[in-house]
Short mmCIF file of C-alpha atoms and ligand atoms in Angstrom, two decimals:
data_model
loop_
_atom_site.label_atom_id
_atom_site.label_comp_id
_atom_site.label_asym_id
_atom_site.label_seq_id
_atom_site.Cartn_x
_atom_site.Cartn_y
_atom_site.Cartn_z
CA MET L 174 -41.48 -7.12 -23.27
CA ARG L 175 -38.43 -5.36 -25.02
CA ALA L 176 -36.60 -5.01 -21.75
CA PHE L 177 -36.97 -8.74 -21.14
CA LEU L 178 -35.35 -9.50 -24.40
CA LEU L 179 -32.37 -7.00 -23.53
CA LEU L 180 -31.78 -8.69 -20.05
CA PRO L 181 -30.01 -11.78 -21.07
CA LEU L 182 -27.80 -9.57 -23.39
CA LEU L 183 -26.83 -7.48 -20.32
CA LEU L 184 -25.81 -10.64 -18.26
CA ILE L 185 -23.76 -12.08 -21.15
CA ALA L 186 -21.75 -8.84 -21.86
CA PRO L 187 -19.35 -9.07 -18.85
CA LEU L 188 -18.51 -12.74 -19.51
CA PRO L 189 -15.47 -12.42 -21.95
CA ALA L 190 -13.42 -10.49 -19.32
CA GLN L 191 -14.46 -12.81 -16.47
CA ALA L 192 -13.37 -15.81 -18.81
CA SER L 193 -10.14 -14.14 -19.20
CA ALA L 194 -9.53 -13.47 -15.51
CA GLN L 195 -10.50 -17.16 -15.02
CA LEU L 196 -7.83 -18.05 -17.87
CA ALA L 197 -5.16 -16.10 -16.04
CA LEU L 198 -5.98 -17.92 -12.92
CA ASP L 199 -5.98 -21.43 -14.62
CA ARG L 200 -2.61 -20.65 -16.37
CA GLY L 201 -1.06 -19.86 -13.17
CA CYS L 202 -0.27 -16.19 -13.91
CA TYR L 203 -1.19 -15.11 -10.41
CA SER L 204 1.43 -17.29 -8.90
CA CYS L 205 4.05 -14.63 -10.06
CA HIS L 206 1.87 -11.63 -11.04
CA GLY L 207 -0.36 -11.74 -7.77
CA GLU L 208 -0.28 -9.38 -4.84
CA PRO L 209 2.56 -9.40 -3.59
CA PRO L 210 4.11 -10.28 -7.02
CA ARG L 211 6.90 -12.96 -6.80
CA ARG L 212 10.51 -11.77 -7.15
CA ASN L 213 11.02 -9.49 -10.15
CA ALA L 214 7.57 -9.99 -11.72
CA PRO L 215 5.27 -7.02 -11.85
CA GLY L 216 1.75 -7.28 -10.41
CA MET L 217 -1.10 -7.87 -12.71
CA ALA L 218 -2.24 -4.20 -11.97
CA GLN L 219 1.02 -3.01 -12.87
CA LEU L 220 1.02 -5.06 -16.14
CA ALA L 221 -2.35 -3.72 -16.91
CA ALA L 222 -1.34 -0.14 -16.20
CA ASP L 223 1.78 -0.51 -18.47
CA TYR L 224 -0.42 -2.14 -21.36
CA ALA L 225 -3.19 0.52 -21.23
CA ARG L 226 -1.17 2.57 -23.70
CA TYR L 227 -1.74 -0.24 -26.44
CA ARG L 228 -5.68 0.49 -26.19
CA GLY L 229 -7.04 1.09 -29.62
CA GLN L 230 -4.19 -0.70 -31.50
CA ALA L 231 -5.84 -3.46 -33.30
CA ASP L 232 -2.63 -5.55 -33.83
CA ALA L 233 -1.17 -4.88 -30.20
CA PRO L 234 -2.62 -8.17 -28.62
CA ARG L 235 -1.09 -10.48 -31.23
CA LEU L 236 2.26 -8.68 -31.25
CA LEU L 237 2.57 -8.68 -27.47
CA ALA L 238 1.54 -12.29 -27.35
CA GLU L 239 4.18 -13.36 -30.06
CA LYS L 240 6.70 -11.32 -27.88
CA LEU L 241 5.58 -12.95 -24.51
CA ARG L 242 5.70 -16.54 -25.94
CA ALA L 243 9.02 -16.10 -27.55
CA GLY L 244 10.61 -15.11 -24.25
CA GLY L 245 13.59 -12.96 -23.51
CA LEU L 246 17.13 -13.88 -24.35
CA PHE L 247 17.91 -14.61 -20.73
CA ALA L 248 14.50 -15.03 -19.12
CA HIS L 249 12.72 -18.05 -20.04
CA ILE L 250 9.39 -18.37 -18.28
CA ALA L 251 7.65 -21.75 -18.97
CA ALA L 252 4.18 -20.20 -18.03
CA HIS L 253 4.64 -17.61 -20.58
CA GLU L 254 6.19 -19.88 -23.39
CA ARG L 255 3.68 -22.72 -23.04
CA LEU L 256 0.44 -20.56 -23.73
CA SER L 257 -1.23 -21.34 -26.96
CA PRO L 258 -1.03 -18.20 -29.44
CA ALA L 259 -4.95 -17.83 -29.03
CA ASP L 260 -4.83 -18.01 -25.17
CA CYS L 261 -1.88 -15.62 -25.14
CA GLU L 262 -3.59 -13.30 -27.42
CA THR L 263 -6.78 -13.34 -25.10
CA LEU L 264 -4.81 -12.67 -22.22
CA MET L 265 -2.84 -9.66 -23.69
CA ARG L 266 -6.23 -8.14 -24.84
CA TRP L 267 -7.66 -8.66 -21.31
CA LEU L 268 -4.41 -6.86 -19.88
CA ILE L 269 -4.67 -3.98 -22.42
CA GLU L 270 -8.37 -3.71 -21.33
CA GLY L 271 -7.41 -3.33 -17.61
CA ALA L 272 -7.25 -7.04 -16.52
CA LYS L 273 -10.60 -6.80 -14.79
C1 HEC V 383 7.31 -18.13 -12.85
C2 HEC V 383 6.72 -16.80 -12.78
C3 HEC V 383 5.84 -16.22 -13.72
C4 HEC V 383 4.67 -16.79 -14.16
C5 HEC V 383 3.85 -18.00 -13.74
C6 HEC V 383 4.01 -15.90 -15.10
N1 HEC V 383 4.97 -14.78 -15.25
FE1 HEC V 383 4.60 -13.09 -16.46
N2 HEC V 383 6.47 -12.41 -15.94
C7 HEC V 383 7.28 -13.02 -15.00
C8 HEC V 383 8.48 -12.13 -14.71
C9 HEC V 383 9.61 -12.39 -13.81
C10 HEC V 383 8.26 -10.98 -15.58
C11 HEC V 383 9.35 -9.94 -15.77
C12 HEC V 383 10.57 -10.26 -16.70
C13 HEC V 383 10.25 -10.26 -18.04
O1 HEC V 383 9.54 -9.47 -18.71
O2 HEC V 383 10.64 -11.45 -18.72
C14 HEC V 383 7.07 -11.29 -16.45
C15 HEC V 383 6.58 -10.39 -17.42
C16 HEC V 383 5.23 -10.50 -17.93
C17 HEC V 383 4.84 -9.49 -18.67
C18 HEC V 383 5.43 -8.44 -19.41
C19 HEC V 383 6.28 -8.62 -20.50
C20 HEC V 383 6.83 -7.49 -21.16
O3 HEC V 383 8.06 -7.56 -21.56
O4 HEC V 383 6.00 -6.40 -21.39
C21 HEC V 383 3.37 -10.05 -19.20
C22 HEC V 383 2.47 -9.44 -20.06
C23 HEC V 383 3.30 -11.21 -18.46
N3 HEC V 383 4.42 -11.54 -17.76
C24 HEC V 383 2.13 -12.05 -18.48
C25 HEC V 383 1.91 -13.26 -17.83
C26 HEC V 383 0.74 -14.15 -18.03
C27 HEC V 383 -0.49 -13.71 -18.93
C28 HEC V 383 1.00 -15.27 -17.22
C29 HEC V 383 0.03 -16.27 -17.09
C30 HEC V 383 0.11 -17.19 -18.29
C31 HEC V 383 2.41 -14.98 -16.63
N4 HEC V 383 2.88 -13.83 -16.91
C32 HEC V 383 2.95 -16.04 -15.85
C33 HEC V 383 7.04 -14.08 -14.40
C34 HEC V 383 6.03 -14.91 -14.50
#
């Protein structure tokens, strides 16, 4: 009976990561960060590898999201800048956790 009650929890647990992958898909991230990546964009796996160093830093997703949305001085990427703060933070957290 106990195991029966736990089963739904096990099914729900992976959902946040899947939802984030879907969000990345919906927001067009893979059109540049797919395999092969477009022009000078790093691939999603590359980004995740870079961002793995932020694991365990509670404010990293928020700070990285602010940075991405603000854009560079010369590189304005609409797909980055039009993300809502909440979506962007979700995606940064997802990247830090390995983009699975
Ligand atoms: C039009 C192409 C394009 C799209 C679409 C795009 N990106 Fe990017 N992205 C780039 C390029 C080019 C770079 C590398 C240059 C730069 O950092 O500005 C980059 C860099 C990044 C970086 C690294 C920034 C840093 O300085 O560490 C992250 C994180 C990122 N993109 C996430 C995303 C996410 C999430 C999405 C989907 C919402 C997305 N990108 C959509 C082109 C794109």
